[in-house]
Amino acid sequence: MNHKIDTILFDLDGTLINTIDLIVASFEHTLDHYFPGKYGREEIATFIGPPLSETFGRLNPGYTEEMIGMYRKFNHANHDDLVSEYEGVQETLDELYDAGYHMAVVTSKRRDTAVKGLQLMNMEKYFPVIVSLDEVTKPKPDPQPLYTALDQLGRKAGQALMVGDSEHDILAGKNAGTKAAGVAWSIKGKEHLESYSPDIMLHSMPELLNYIKTPNVK
């Protein structure tokens, strides 16, 4: 089916690169300091998606910046050891790039950390536009980050697809007027994402190629 999609916006963590072990370990390190033994992996999974300021601000008002600092120090120190690639992502990005699709990363993490992950996975060349927490005032699920990316790419929402591992990505796509794709390898679980009615659920990244199927869109 041809959806006339010529633009793909990707979330980064848990979608393009496997940072789940790093994120969970960073949360565990921080939360165990402030709330020893209180939060396990299952609860931590529910914290993934929103900006750290939102999560820590809700859990421990008054210590938000301190907790963010502890999280980021651990995260940066352990980044390269705990980040890995998802099977089929690089090959899919290669095909999309060669076919002339317009691509951007839209993430709720800081720009320096996002760039660090893209550099580690040799994915920089695919993404002339990176919209991070540093470029917006309203993170996903608000449409502002997607609008920012589309504006920088010079593309329209009606011909774009947002791909992500969180309900924030799916809702942001719906709010911005793009198509929305969930990824079944999300730590939150396929069923959780399906409850937000994405246009497609990807079980592997190469399935994206079959969904958009618009060759030579340059």
CSV table of C-alpha atoms in Angstrom, one decimal, residues 1-111:
chain,number,residue,atom,x,y,z
A,1,MET,CA,0.0,0.0,0.0
A,2,ASN,CA,1.4,3.4,-1.0
A,3,HIS,CA,0.9,6.0,1.8
A,4,LYS,CA,2.8,8.7,-0.1
A,5,ILE,CA,5.1,9.0,2.9
A,6,ASP,CA,8.4,10.8,2.0
A,7,THR,CA,9.5,11.7,5.5
A,8,ILE,CA,10.3,9.6,8.6
A,9,LEU,CA,10.7,10.9,12.1
A,10,PHE,CA,12.4,8.5,14.5
A,11,ASP,CA,12.6,8.4,18.2
A,12,LEU,CA,16.1,7.4,19.3
A,13,ASP,CA,16.3,5.4,22.5
A,14,GLY,CA,14.6,2.1,22.3
A,15,THR,CA,13.7,2.7,18.7
A,16,LEU,CA,16.9,3.1,16.6
A,17,ILE,CA,19.4,2.2,19.3
A,18,ASN,CA,19.1,-0.2,22.2
A,19,THR,CA,19.7,2.0,25.2
A,20,ILE,CA,17.3,0.2,27.4
A,21,ASP,CA,19.9,-1.5,29.6
A,22,LEU,CA,21.7,1.9,30.0
A,23,ILE,CA,18.5,3.8,30.8
A,24,VAL,CA,17.3,1.2,33.3
A,25,ALA,CA,20.7,1.1,35.0
A,26,SER,CA,20.8,4.9,35.1
A,27,PHE,CA,17.4,5.0,36.7
A,28,GLU,CA,18.3,2.2,39.2
A,29,HIS,CA,21.6,3.9,40.2
A,30,THR,CA,19.7,7.2,40.8
A,31,LEU,CA,16.5,5.9,42.4
A,32,ASP,CA,18.4,3.4,44.7
A,33,HIS,CA,20.3,6.4,46.1
A,34,TYR,CA,17.1,8.4,47.0
A,35,PHE,CA,14.6,5.5,47.4
A,36,PRO,CA,16.6,2.3,48.3
A,37,GLY,CA,14.9,-0.8,47.1
A,38,LYS,CA,11.7,0.9,46.1
A,39,TYR,CA,11.7,0.7,42.3
A,40,GLY,CA,12.2,-2.4,40.2
A,41,ARG,CA,12.7,-2.8,36.4
A,42,GLU,CA,9.0,-3.1,35.8
A,43,GLU,CA,8.2,0.2,37.4
A,44,ILE,CA,11.2,1.9,35.9
A,45,ALA,CA,9.9,0.9,32.4
A,46,THR,CA,6.9,3.2,33.1
A,47,PHE,CA,9.3,6.1,33.5
A,48,ILE,CA,10.7,5.8,30.0
A,49,GLY,CA,9.5,8.3,27.5
A,50,PRO,CA,9.0,11.7,29.3
A,51,PRO,CA,11.9,14.0,30.0
A,52,LEU,CA,13.8,13.3,33.2
A,53,SER,CA,12.6,16.6,34.7
A,54,GLU,CA,9.0,15.4,34.5
A,55,THR,CA,9.7,12.0,36.0
A,56,PHE,CA,12.0,13.1,38.8
A,57,GLY,CA,9.9,16.2,39.4
A,58,ARG,CA,7.0,14.0,40.1
A,59,LEU,CA,8.9,11.4,42.2
A,60,ASN,CA,10.9,13.8,44.3
A,61,PRO,CA,10.0,17.5,44.1
A,62,GLY,CA,12.8,19.7,45.2
A,63,TYR,CA,15.6,17.3,44.2
A,64,THR,CA,14.8,17.2,40.5
A,65,GLU,CA,18.1,18.9,39.2
A,66,GLU,CA,20.2,16.9,41.7
A,67,MET,CA,18.7,13.6,40.5
A,68,ILE,CA,19.1,14.6,36.8
A,69,GLY,CA,22.7,15.3,37.5
A,70,MET,CA,23.3,11.9,39.1
A,71,TYR,CA,21.4,10.1,36.3
A,72,ARG,CA,23.4,11.9,33.5
A,73,LYS,CA,26.8,11.4,35.2
A,74,PHE,CA,26.2,7.6,35.4
A,75,ASN,CA,24.6,7.5,31.9
A,76,HIS,CA,27.5,9.3,30.2
A,77,ALA,CA,30.1,7.2,32.1
A,78,ASN,CA,28.5,3.9,31.0
A,79,HIS,CA,27.1,4.9,27.6
A,80,ASP,CA,29.4,3.1,25.2
A,81,ASP,CA,29.4,-0.1,27.3
A,82,LEU,CA,25.7,-0.5,27.6
A,83,VAL,CA,24.4,0.7,24.2
A,84,SER,CA,23.9,-1.8,21.4
A,85,GLU,CA,22.2,-1.9,18.0
A,86,TYR,CA,18.9,-3.5,17.0
A,87,GLU,CA,19.0,-6.0,14.2
A,88,GLY,CA,17.9,-4.6,10.8
A,89,VAL,CA,18.0,-0.9,11.8
A,90,GLN,CA,21.2,0.0,9.9
A,91,GLU,CA,20.2,-1.8,6.8
A,92,THR,CA,16.8,-0.1,6.8
A,93,LEU,CA,18.3,3.3,7.3
A,94,ASP,CA,20.6,2.6,4.4
A,95,GLU,CA,17.7,1.8,2.1
A,96,LEU,CA,15.7,4.8,3.1
A,97,TYR,CA,18.7,7.1,2.7
A,98,ASP,CA,19.6,5.7,-0.7
A,99,ALA,CA,16.0,6.1,-1.8
A,100,GLY,CA,15.9,9.7,-0.8
A,101,TYR,CA,13.6,9.7,2.1
A,102,HIS,CA,13.8,12.7,4.4
A,103,MET,CA,14.7,11.7,8.0
A,104,ALA,CA,15.1,13.3,11.4
A,105,VAL,CA,15.5,12.1,15.0
A,106,VAL,CA,13.0,13.5,17.4
A,107,THR,CA,14.0,12.7,21.0
A,108,SER,CA,13.2,13.7,24.5
A,109,LYS,CA,16.8,13.5,25.6
A,110,ARG,CA,19.5,16.3,25.5
A,111,ARG,CA,21.2,17.0,22.2
